[in-house]
């Protein structure tokens, strides 16, 4: 059974479970939405500040949603010992990593598109046509990075008690670079502040490096991590 | 609910087809429906033709006649939800009718708040130049919207009808507390949204008599629409519940047959 | 509210709270899980002091029946009377006298065996002596007492749950596959506890697939098929 | 068994479990801390703005931690059917509510004190001596409100699938008033912006009303909610 | 990597991958859970085609032993050789041929029975026919096939897990209290499946407390006491 085929099987299963339970549309999305609104409240309706940090807030909301999604993706595996069963069955660990990460990427992308739409309305952003390519590239590479980190630490925390809280602790600092890079790149794409398009592409390369490092590192480390 | 119809349980074939009435309309709803339609037409006439444009806002002020009535009717529907939830919880009978009223009312409340949000942001685009401002009233309105989406999510949690009713009644009773927050948010914050310009005549919209009357027509029209919609929806929900009970008869027959087959 | 003040299992006279009616009386009871009628019109009655074995294939509705008697699953149609109280109206009056061992153990993984049993004992007002002796009998006293439940084996967890149940001195015992996972010694001990309880006036309802053992324990057997009670057999 | 005694038993058990697993100190606290740092990054380390919005951020972090704590408090009960067992044993529902809420209050208070210290270090807040009484009162009343809401909705969501995500959806809008009120009161206490001390006390009364409403409402509603 | 390409259970010749050595060979194996030596120096060996019953009181280490053989619990001291491979070094070579049914079922609650069994079947490369026939045999084919696992009864879940296991056609079957929760029909079916598997060359290791049934199934019994293998008895 090749790594790719295992990945495909697992991603399909995960997406099917998500499709059945509709957790994204019914719950994660409203949650991300509330998060953004709550930020608005906490920042005291200080419009100037908000506009400045809007791209940041979108990614922040994405990150909190990432935590929810990862937690769910792995509680599905740990609840009835399915992860153990995979290990016994000798399912290729890289395949598991790949499959879970693909499932997350798909879910996150859906979420980000919707959040970005919300942000455009809520925070009064507008998209320049020449920024669209940059925007899309940023989203894809940032999402891959987030999914890789999430899968890696999700697998590490899965099954250990108190995983609800271990996961954010591990994930949030690790994705901080993504938060910064993606925020800057989106700022360039949207033309918020003084950012230049070309500057945005530099950030994208950082994001890509991050995604590749965590993707490859995660795939290699996943086996030993979930084993034993 | 079990007293709908003394249908024997061993004839599953006609399950679900026999309903006491095929439509959710009655004479009362028809009258209210017609009244709502007339009021709407009247509203259109006043809002678009008769009432004057505003000195500051120009023609865009006509959005007021949707914007304000919808949010007020939304308040009304959430209050109705809360009252019906309360009656459900605190009467001995725990009648599901009140629960359905609460649910139906909340559904349209959410729809009306949605409408307020949409119309408000369009209006904002016209007057402020942006769709959204981090203004206290806007933010709290959004929260109200989300809170009742949560309420509807609780209604969909599953379980028995009574269970659904109990859970959602609690949420419905507590969520209504957000309304004062929305209403007084302008006072609480230093806000740029319109302060109460109807109660006291300060503010940058000068309410002349025609405008006030048009607003009044709007409130009446949307209230009638709300009543009409809720009456239909509660009946539809009653039928849904009833169909589920019919479904239970069918399922029971199947289950017993499964036993006999062994 | 306290389950029973005296330290002995409730005397026969105290049990039949409403004259001498049956302890469990179900009439055409329907109960649904989701939309599925797990109980499809069950009629049965159990008298005080009986040990009744519930038999039936997987999915017949045994667990649902026991949970219904414990007030965890609502009665959709029909009437269920437990210890003289109608379940749909007077659930609160019934519960203090009912003890349930379900598929789950209801233990806190981070607390030790002793802390768990004591917590459950104290919520129903059992005395320290009762609690200690329950742990003793189920063989979780000495070494295991200070071990966190998360470190127990499956059978040890089950024993702990049983100890917490025994400490309750219920008047109606509802046991869902109580033997599963227990070793021989614990099985024998459990059977003895149940026989003693029934002799001192408690009523026991056991669902089990281990027919050899359960049948020799029970005084009567009820077969559950597709959600309704089929044939009965005395012994 | 009186309501108070049941509450005490349950609170003691919950705190003991928390003490054993050290989830607060090892995981929630770092999480809240990371959240605050991330806000700093998202706000682009603009110190003036940061100092202004610090009280809001402290409460925001508290609220997200509340979600974690509530989730854990109820997964402890739901994991092995303990909540069912309590219902069967006829344990007084108001007692359960009380006990879980007390447990949460204690944990939240510990957390808030530490977060406040963090804010003083990170965002450069200072505490006026005459504001201390106001500050403490605010914290206590706000915390009681938060704990009441958390317990109520935690109980409602417990055991239903997708509870990880239903909980924030219900809780965040409900505690928004606390967020606003507590932020304002703390602003007065710290003298951030133009706030007056006396204004702070008005907010405290609002918080107290909130806590009482949700406390009493929750205690009454909890039984029906967890039953069936 | 695929478990076994042919649709028949592995033939005897294919099994003893390294000549004809024992399938399971443990020498003074120590395994710890936390700091507790759940296995305290176990020595045992199982030959190909045997059905061995592991007996022992609660907490003796049966579950730990089975999980160790499946590579889920590390070997701390001693040597464990499974199917001719040393577990500490070659775990990856062993796993495709081992099937474990633990205390948990390893099923996805939101997927249907059919989807679950097919998922687990396809991860080990079983054919559709094998998967269907496994479901058929465990009685979860027809009506249950499209029911989500979350809606099954305890026994129905167990049967589903068994179907997923049967579809694997492992060379070493590790079963932890497989009978618990199954009804009579499923028990008989399971025993038949195990006997057939052993006849066609597979090896079976069963931990069980249901001695009557398990003893008549097994060809040999090993008693586990406090983490080490005590007396053995042939039959
Ligand atoms: C998305 C954007 C908006 C939202 C969510 C919103 C929300 C609301 C709400 C909830 C109310 C009811 C207040 C109450 O009586 O409790 C209200 C009233 C009102 N809004 Fe808006 N609004 C929005 C945009 C606007 C804009 C752009 C204008 C005009 C410049 C406007 C003008 C008014 C006026 C005049 C009232 C009546 C004030 C009173 O007498 O209380 N709104 N709005
Ligand atoms: N994390 C742990 N820390 C310390 N001891 C543990 C831990 N986990 C399990 N144990 C102990 O290890 C022993 C072996 O447990 P195991 O589950 O293997 O027993 P078993 O023979 O399967 O018992 P049962 O028949 O009850 O299923 C038990 O005595 C248990 O108390
Ligand atoms: N949520 C649900 N929706 C639909 N059907 C369900 C649901 N939960 C359980 N069922 C069905 O209800 C029936 C009764 O289950 P129950 O657990 O009472 O059986 P049981 O007799 O205890 O079986 P076992 O011996 O396997 O434990 C089963 O057929 C199961 O498939
Ligand atoms: Mg059962
Ligand atoms: Mg075991």
PDB file of C-alpha atoms in Angstrom, chain E residues 12-194:
ATOM      1  CA  UNK E  12       0.590 -23.320   6.055  1.00  0.00           C
ATOM      2  CA  UNK E  13       3.699 -23.117   3.931  1.00  0.00           C
ATOM      3  CA  UNK E  14       3.565 -19.323   3.742  1.00  0.00           C
ATOM      4  CA  UNK E  15       3.286 -18.888   7.444  1.00  0.00           C
ATOM      5  CA  UNK E  16       6.456 -19.903   9.123  1.00  0.00           C
ATOM      6  CA  UNK E  17       8.393 -17.146   7.448  1.00  0.00           C
ATOM      7  CA  UNK E  18      11.686 -18.257   8.961  1.00  0.00           C
ATOM      8  CA  UNK E  19      11.674 -21.992   8.655  1.00  0.00           C
ATOM      9  CA  UNK E  20       9.407 -23.553  11.234  1.00  0.00           C
ATOM     10  CA  UNK E  21      10.204 -21.565  14.389  1.00  0.00           C
ATOM     11  CA  UNK E  22       7.476 -20.694  16.881  1.00  0.00           C
ATOM     12  CA  UNK E  23       5.096 -17.892  15.949  1.00  0.00           C
ATOM     13  CA  UNK E  24       5.362 -16.198  19.336  1.00  0.00           C
ATOM     14  CA  UNK E  25       8.458 -16.571  21.437  1.00  0.00           C
ATOM     15  CA  UNK E  26       8.895 -14.533  24.593  1.00  0.00           C
ATOM     16  CA  UNK E  27      11.958 -14.870  26.805  1.00  0.00           C
ATOM     17  CA  UNK E  28      11.932 -13.143  30.193  1.00  0.00           C
ATOM     18  CA  UNK E  29       9.998 -10.258  28.741  1.00  0.00           C
ATOM     19  CA  UNK E  30       9.499  -7.259  30.996  1.00  0.00           C
ATOM     20  CA  UNK E  31       7.072  -4.521  29.980  1.00  0.00           C
ATOM     21  CA  UNK E  32       6.097  -1.474  32.004  1.00  0.00           C
ATOM     22  CA  UNK E  33       3.023   0.714  32.040  1.00  0.00           C
ATOM     23  CA  UNK E  34       4.083   3.946  33.649  1.00  0.00           C
ATOM     24  CA  UNK E  35       6.493   2.588  36.227  1.00  0.00           C
ATOM     25  CA  UNK E  36       4.534  -0.554  36.901  1.00  0.00           C
ATOM     26  CA  UNK E  37       6.010  -3.795  35.528  1.00  0.00           C
ATOM     27  CA  UNK E  38       2.801  -5.204  34.091  1.00  0.00           C
ATOM     28  CA  UNK E  39       4.857  -8.045  32.618  1.00  0.00           C
ATOM     29  CA  UNK E  40       7.512  -9.129  35.061  1.00  0.00           C
ATOM     30  CA  UNK E  41       9.550 -11.613  33.075  1.00  0.00           C
ATOM     31  CA  UNK E  42       7.263 -13.711  30.951  1.00  0.00           C
ATOM     32  CA  UNK E  43       8.547 -16.681  29.052  1.00  0.00           C
ATOM     33  CA  UNK E  44       6.287 -18.521  26.674  1.00  0.00           C
ATOM     34  CA  UNK E  45       6.110 -19.768  23.165  1.00  0.00           C
ATOM     35  CA  UNK E  46       3.285 -20.509  20.798  1.00  0.00           C
ATOM     36  CA  UNK E  47       3.564 -22.662  17.733  1.00  0.00           C
ATOM     37  CA  UNK E  48       1.892 -22.178  14.425  1.00  0.00           C
ATOM     38  CA  UNK E  49      -1.726 -23.291  14.247  1.00  0.00           C
ATOM     39  CA  UNK E  50      -2.288 -23.332  17.986  1.00  0.00           C
ATOM     40  CA  UNK E  51      -5.214 -21.681  19.734  1.00  0.00           C
ATOM     41  CA  UNK E  52      -3.836 -20.629  23.085  1.00  0.00           C
ATOM     42  CA  UNK E  53      -6.012 -19.380  25.932  1.00  0.00           C
ATOM     43  CA  UNK E  54      -4.472 -16.803  28.261  1.00  0.00           C
ATOM     44  CA  UNK E  55      -5.992 -17.078  31.707  1.00  0.00           C
ATOM     45  CA  UNK E  56      -5.403 -15.063  34.829  1.00  0.00           C
ATOM     46  CA  UNK E  57      -7.023 -12.851  37.409  1.00  0.00           C
ATOM     47  CA  UNK E  58      -7.792  -9.172  36.760  1.00  0.00           C
ATOM     48  CA  UNK E  59      -4.613  -7.207  36.407  1.00  0.00           C
ATOM     49  CA  UNK E  60      -2.437 -10.234  35.667  1.00  0.00           C
ATOM     50  CA  UNK E  61      -1.145  -8.635  32.475  1.00  0.00           C
ATOM     51  CA  UNK E  62      -3.118 -10.391  29.746  1.00  0.00           C
ATOM     52  CA  UNK E  63      -4.009  -7.214  27.893  1.00  0.00           C
ATOM     53  CA  UNK E  64      -0.448  -5.975  28.214  1.00  0.00           C
ATOM     54  CA  UNK E  65       0.895  -9.225  26.814  1.00  0.00           C
ATOM     55  CA  UNK E  66      -1.391  -9.070  23.790  1.00  0.00           C
ATOM     56  CA  UNK E  67      -0.595  -5.423  23.134  1.00  0.00           C
ATOM     57  CA  UNK E  68       3.077  -6.216  23.426  1.00  0.00           C
ATOM     58  CA  UNK E  69       2.787  -8.896  20.783  1.00  0.00           C
ATOM     59  CA  UNK E  70       1.006  -6.366  18.567  1.00  0.00           C
ATOM     60  CA  UNK E  71       3.862  -3.918  19.019  1.00  0.00           C
ATOM     61  CA  UNK E  72       1.847  -1.365  20.973  1.00  0.00           C
ATOM     62  CA  UNK E  73       3.727  -1.825  24.238  1.00  0.00           C
ATOM     63  CA  UNK E  74       7.532  -1.709  24.077  1.00  0.00           C
ATOM     64  CA  UNK E  75       9.713  -4.538  25.331  1.00  0.00           C
ATOM     65  CA  UNK E  76      11.804  -3.228  28.222  1.00  0.00           C
ATOM     66  CA  UNK E  77      13.892  -6.327  28.913  1.00  0.00           C
ATOM     67  CA  UNK E  78      14.149  -9.790  27.451  1.00  0.00           C
ATOM     68  CA  UNK E  79      13.450 -10.705  23.855  1.00  0.00           C
ATOM     69  CA  UNK E  80      10.205 -11.066  21.993  1.00  0.00           C
ATOM     70  CA  UNK E  81      10.214 -12.776  18.620  1.00  0.00           C
ATOM     71  CA  UNK E  82       7.020 -12.716  16.600  1.00  0.00           C
ATOM     72  CA  UNK E  83       6.710 -14.583  13.302  1.00  0.00           C
ATOM     73  CA  UNK E  84      10.462 -14.893  13.269  1.00  0.00           C
ATOM     74  CA  UNK E  85      11.193 -11.180  13.708  1.00  0.00           C
ATOM     75  CA  UNK E  86      12.594  -9.528  16.776  1.00  0.00           C
ATOM     76  CA  UNK E  87       9.960  -7.072  17.998  1.00  0.00           C
ATOM     77  CA  UNK E  88      12.387  -4.428  19.189  1.00  0.00           C
ATOM     78  CA  UNK E  89      14.043  -4.062  15.819  1.00  0.00           C
ATOM     79  CA  UNK E  90      11.703  -5.303  13.130  1.00  0.00           C
ATOM     80  CA  UNK E  91       8.303  -4.222  14.309  1.00  0.00           C
ATOM     81  CA  UNK E  92       7.354  -2.965  10.858  1.00  0.00           C
ATOM     82  CA  UNK E  93       7.853  -6.420   9.343  1.00  0.00           C
ATOM     83  CA  UNK E  94       5.622  -8.055  11.921  1.00  0.00           C
ATOM     84  CA  UNK E  95       2.646  -5.732  11.949  1.00  0.00           C
ATOM     85  CA  UNK E  96       1.078  -6.439   8.564  1.00  0.00           C
ATOM     86  CA  UNK E  97       0.526 -10.023   9.681  1.00  0.00           C
ATOM     87  CA  UNK E  98      -0.895  -9.401  13.133  1.00  0.00           C
ATOM     88  CA  UNK E  99      -4.528  -8.691  13.927  1.00  0.00           C
ATOM     89  CA  UNK E 100      -5.581  -7.346  17.320  1.00  0.00           C
ATOM     90  CA  UNK E 101      -8.986  -6.988  18.885  1.00  0.00           C
ATOM     91  CA  UNK E 102      -8.413  -4.979  22.047  1.00  0.00           C
ATOM     92  CA  UNK E 103     -10.764  -3.605  24.657  1.00  0.00           C
ATOM     93  CA  UNK E 104     -11.552  -0.765  22.247  1.00  0.00           C
ATOM     94  CA  UNK E 105     -13.087  -1.380  18.855  1.00  0.00           C
ATOM     95  CA  UNK E 106     -11.237   1.159  16.691  1.00  0.00           C
ATOM     96  CA  UNK E 107     -14.354   2.214  14.803  1.00  0.00           C
ATOM     97  CA  UNK E 108     -15.365   5.664  13.537  1.00  0.00           C
ATOM     98  CA  UNK E 109     -18.655   6.602  15.137  1.00  0.00           C
ATOM     99  CA  UNK E 110     -19.834   8.814  12.274  1.00  0.00           C
ATOM    100  CA  UNK E 111     -19.236   6.265   9.533  1.00  0.00           C
ATOM    101  CA  UNK E 112     -21.572   3.396   8.800  1.00  0.00           C
ATOM    102  CA  UNK E 113     -20.743  -0.211   9.549  1.00  0.00           C
ATOM    103  CA  UNK E 114     -20.016  -0.851   5.872  1.00  0.00           C
ATOM    104  CA  UNK E 115     -17.767   2.175   5.521  1.00  0.00           C
ATOM    105  CA  UNK E 116     -15.828   1.209   8.624  1.00  0.00           C
ATOM    106  CA  UNK E 117     -15.205  -2.367   7.613  1.00  0.00           C
ATOM    107  CA  UNK E 118     -14.317  -1.296   4.082  1.00  0.00           C
ATOM    108  CA  UNK E 119     -11.915   1.349   5.346  1.00  0.00           C
ATOM    109  CA  UNK E 120     -10.058  -1.088   7.562  1.00  0.00           C
ATOM    110  CA  UNK E 121     -10.160  -3.726   4.868  1.00  0.00           C
ATOM    111  CA  UNK E 122      -8.703  -1.434   2.241  1.00  0.00           C
ATOM    112  CA  UNK E 123      -5.850  -0.242   4.458  1.00  0.00           C
ATOM    113  CA  UNK E 124      -4.564  -3.813   4.450  1.00  0.00           C
ATOM    114  CA  UNK E 125      -5.513  -4.511   0.847  1.00  0.00           C
ATOM    115  CA  UNK E 126      -8.355  -6.963   1.374  1.00  0.00           C
ATOM    116  CA  UNK E 127     -10.627  -7.600  -1.604  1.00  0.00           C
ATOM    117  CA  UNK E 128     -14.262  -6.583  -1.747  1.00  0.00           C
ATOM    118  CA  UNK E 129     -15.398 -10.175  -1.582  1.00  0.00           C
ATOM    119  CA  UNK E 130     -13.414 -10.846   1.536  1.00  0.00           C
ATOM    120  CA  UNK E 131     -14.823  -7.742   3.162  1.00  0.00           C
ATOM    121  CA  UNK E 132     -18.404  -8.587   2.260  1.00  0.00           C
ATOM    122  CA  UNK E 133     -18.093 -12.147   3.448  1.00  0.00           C
ATOM    123  CA  UNK E 134     -16.562 -11.008   6.751  1.00  0.00           C
ATOM    124  CA  UNK E 135     -19.530  -8.734   7.356  1.00  0.00           C
ATOM    125  CA  UNK E 136     -21.886 -11.497   6.384  1.00  0.00           C
ATOM    126  CA  UNK E 137     -20.344 -13.902   8.833  1.00  0.00           C
ATOM    127  CA  UNK E 138     -20.457 -11.501  11.762  1.00  0.00           C
ATOM    128  CA  UNK E 139     -24.097 -10.688  11.010  1.00  0.00           C
ATOM    129  CA  UNK E 140     -23.630  -7.008  10.278  1.00  0.00           C
ATOM    130  CA  UNK E 141     -24.316  -7.128   6.555  1.00  0.00           C
ATOM    131  CA  UNK E 142     -27.923  -6.394   5.563  1.00  0.00           C
ATOM    132  CA  UNK E 143     -29.845  -3.920   7.710  1.00  0.00           C
ATOM    133  CA  UNK E 144     -26.910  -2.852   9.851  1.00  0.00           C
ATOM    134  CA  UNK E 145     -24.532  -2.171   6.972  1.00  0.00           C
ATOM    135  CA  UNK E 146     -25.791   1.375   6.436  1.00  0.00           C
ATOM    136  CA  UNK E 147     -26.275   2.239  10.113  1.00  0.00           C
ATOM    137  CA  UNK E 148     -23.731   4.645  11.632  1.00  0.00           C
ATOM    138  CA  UNK E 149     -21.614   2.976  14.286  1.00  0.00           C
ATOM    139  CA  UNK E 150     -22.701   5.572  16.859  1.00  0.00           C
ATOM    140  CA  UNK E 151     -26.167   4.034  16.733  1.00  0.00           C
ATOM    141  CA  UNK E 152     -25.131   0.449  17.379  1.00  0.00           C
ATOM    142  CA  UNK E 153     -25.521  -1.502  20.579  1.00  0.00           C
ATOM    143  CA  UNK E 154     -22.411  -2.618  22.436  1.00  0.00           C
ATOM    144  CA  UNK E 155     -22.504  -6.093  20.942  1.00  0.00           C
ATOM    145  CA  UNK E 156     -23.172  -4.836  17.430  1.00  0.00           C
ATOM    146  CA  UNK E 157     -20.082  -2.639  17.681  1.00  0.00           C
ATOM    147  CA  UNK E 158     -18.030  -5.582  18.807  1.00  0.00           C
ATOM    148  CA  UNK E 159     -19.268  -7.625  15.855  1.00  0.00           C
ATOM    149  CA  UNK E 160     -18.322  -4.836  13.473  1.00  0.00           C
ATOM    150  CA  UNK E 161     -14.834  -4.707  14.919  1.00  0.00           C
ATOM    151  CA  UNK E 162     -14.591  -8.458  14.520  1.00  0.00           C
ATOM    152  CA  UNK E 163     -15.702  -8.219  10.896  1.00  0.00           C
ATOM    153  CA  UNK E 164     -12.956  -5.676  10.243  1.00  0.00           C
ATOM    154  CA  UNK E 165     -10.506  -8.038  11.908  1.00  0.00           C
ATOM    155  CA  UNK E 166     -11.659 -11.099   9.996  1.00  0.00           C
ATOM    156  CA  UNK E 167     -11.256  -9.223   6.705  1.00  0.00           C
ATOM    157  CA  UNK E 168      -7.557  -8.806   7.502  1.00  0.00           C
ATOM    158  CA  UNK E 169      -6.772 -12.528   7.421  1.00  0.00           C
ATOM    159  CA  UNK E 170      -3.870 -12.125   9.796  1.00  0.00           C
ATOM    160  CA  UNK E 171      -1.334 -14.833  10.513  1.00  0.00           C
ATOM    161  CA  UNK E 172      -1.373 -14.114  14.212  1.00  0.00           C
ATOM    162  CA  UNK E 173      -4.687 -13.298  15.842  1.00  0.00           C
ATOM    163  CA  UNK E 174      -4.585 -11.542  19.201  1.00  0.00           C
ATOM    164  CA  UNK E 175      -7.983 -11.395  20.851  1.00  0.00           C
ATOM    165  CA  UNK E 176      -8.674  -9.671  24.145  1.00  0.00           C
ATOM    166  CA  UNK E 177     -11.914 -10.978  25.630  1.00  0.00           C
ATOM    167  CA  UNK E 178     -13.493 -11.419  22.231  1.00  0.00           C
ATOM    168  CA  UNK E 179     -16.628 -13.073  23.544  1.00  0.00           C
ATOM    169  CA  UNK E 180     -17.594 -10.299  25.935  1.00  0.00           C
ATOM    170  CA  UNK E 181     -20.735  -8.591  24.705  1.00  0.00           C
ATOM    171  CA  UNK E 182     -21.459 -10.993  21.851  1.00  0.00           C
ATOM    172  CA  UNK E 183     -24.720 -12.920  21.770  1.00  0.00           C
ATOM    173  CA  UNK E 184     -24.878 -16.711  21.425  1.00  0.00           C
ATOM    174  CA  UNK E 185     -25.033 -16.775  17.650  1.00  0.00           C
ATOM    175  CA  UNK E 186     -22.056 -14.453  17.268  1.00  0.00           C
ATOM    176  CA  UNK E 187     -20.081 -16.458  19.813  1.00  0.00           C
ATOM    177  CA  UNK E 188     -20.618 -19.656  17.896  1.00  0.00           C
ATOM    178  CA  UNK E 189     -19.701 -17.950  14.651  1.00  0.00           C
ATOM    179  CA  UNK E 190     -16.548 -16.483  16.161  1.00  0.00           C
ATOM    180  CA  UNK E 191     -15.421 -19.835  17.535  1.00  0.00           C
ATOM    181  CA  UNK E 192     -15.929 -21.371  14.135  1.00  0.00           C
ATOM    182  CA  UNK E 193     -13.961 -18.613  12.434  1.00  0.00           C
ATOM    183  CA  UNK E 194     -11.090 -19.072  14.860  1.00  0.00           C
TER     184      UNK E 194
END
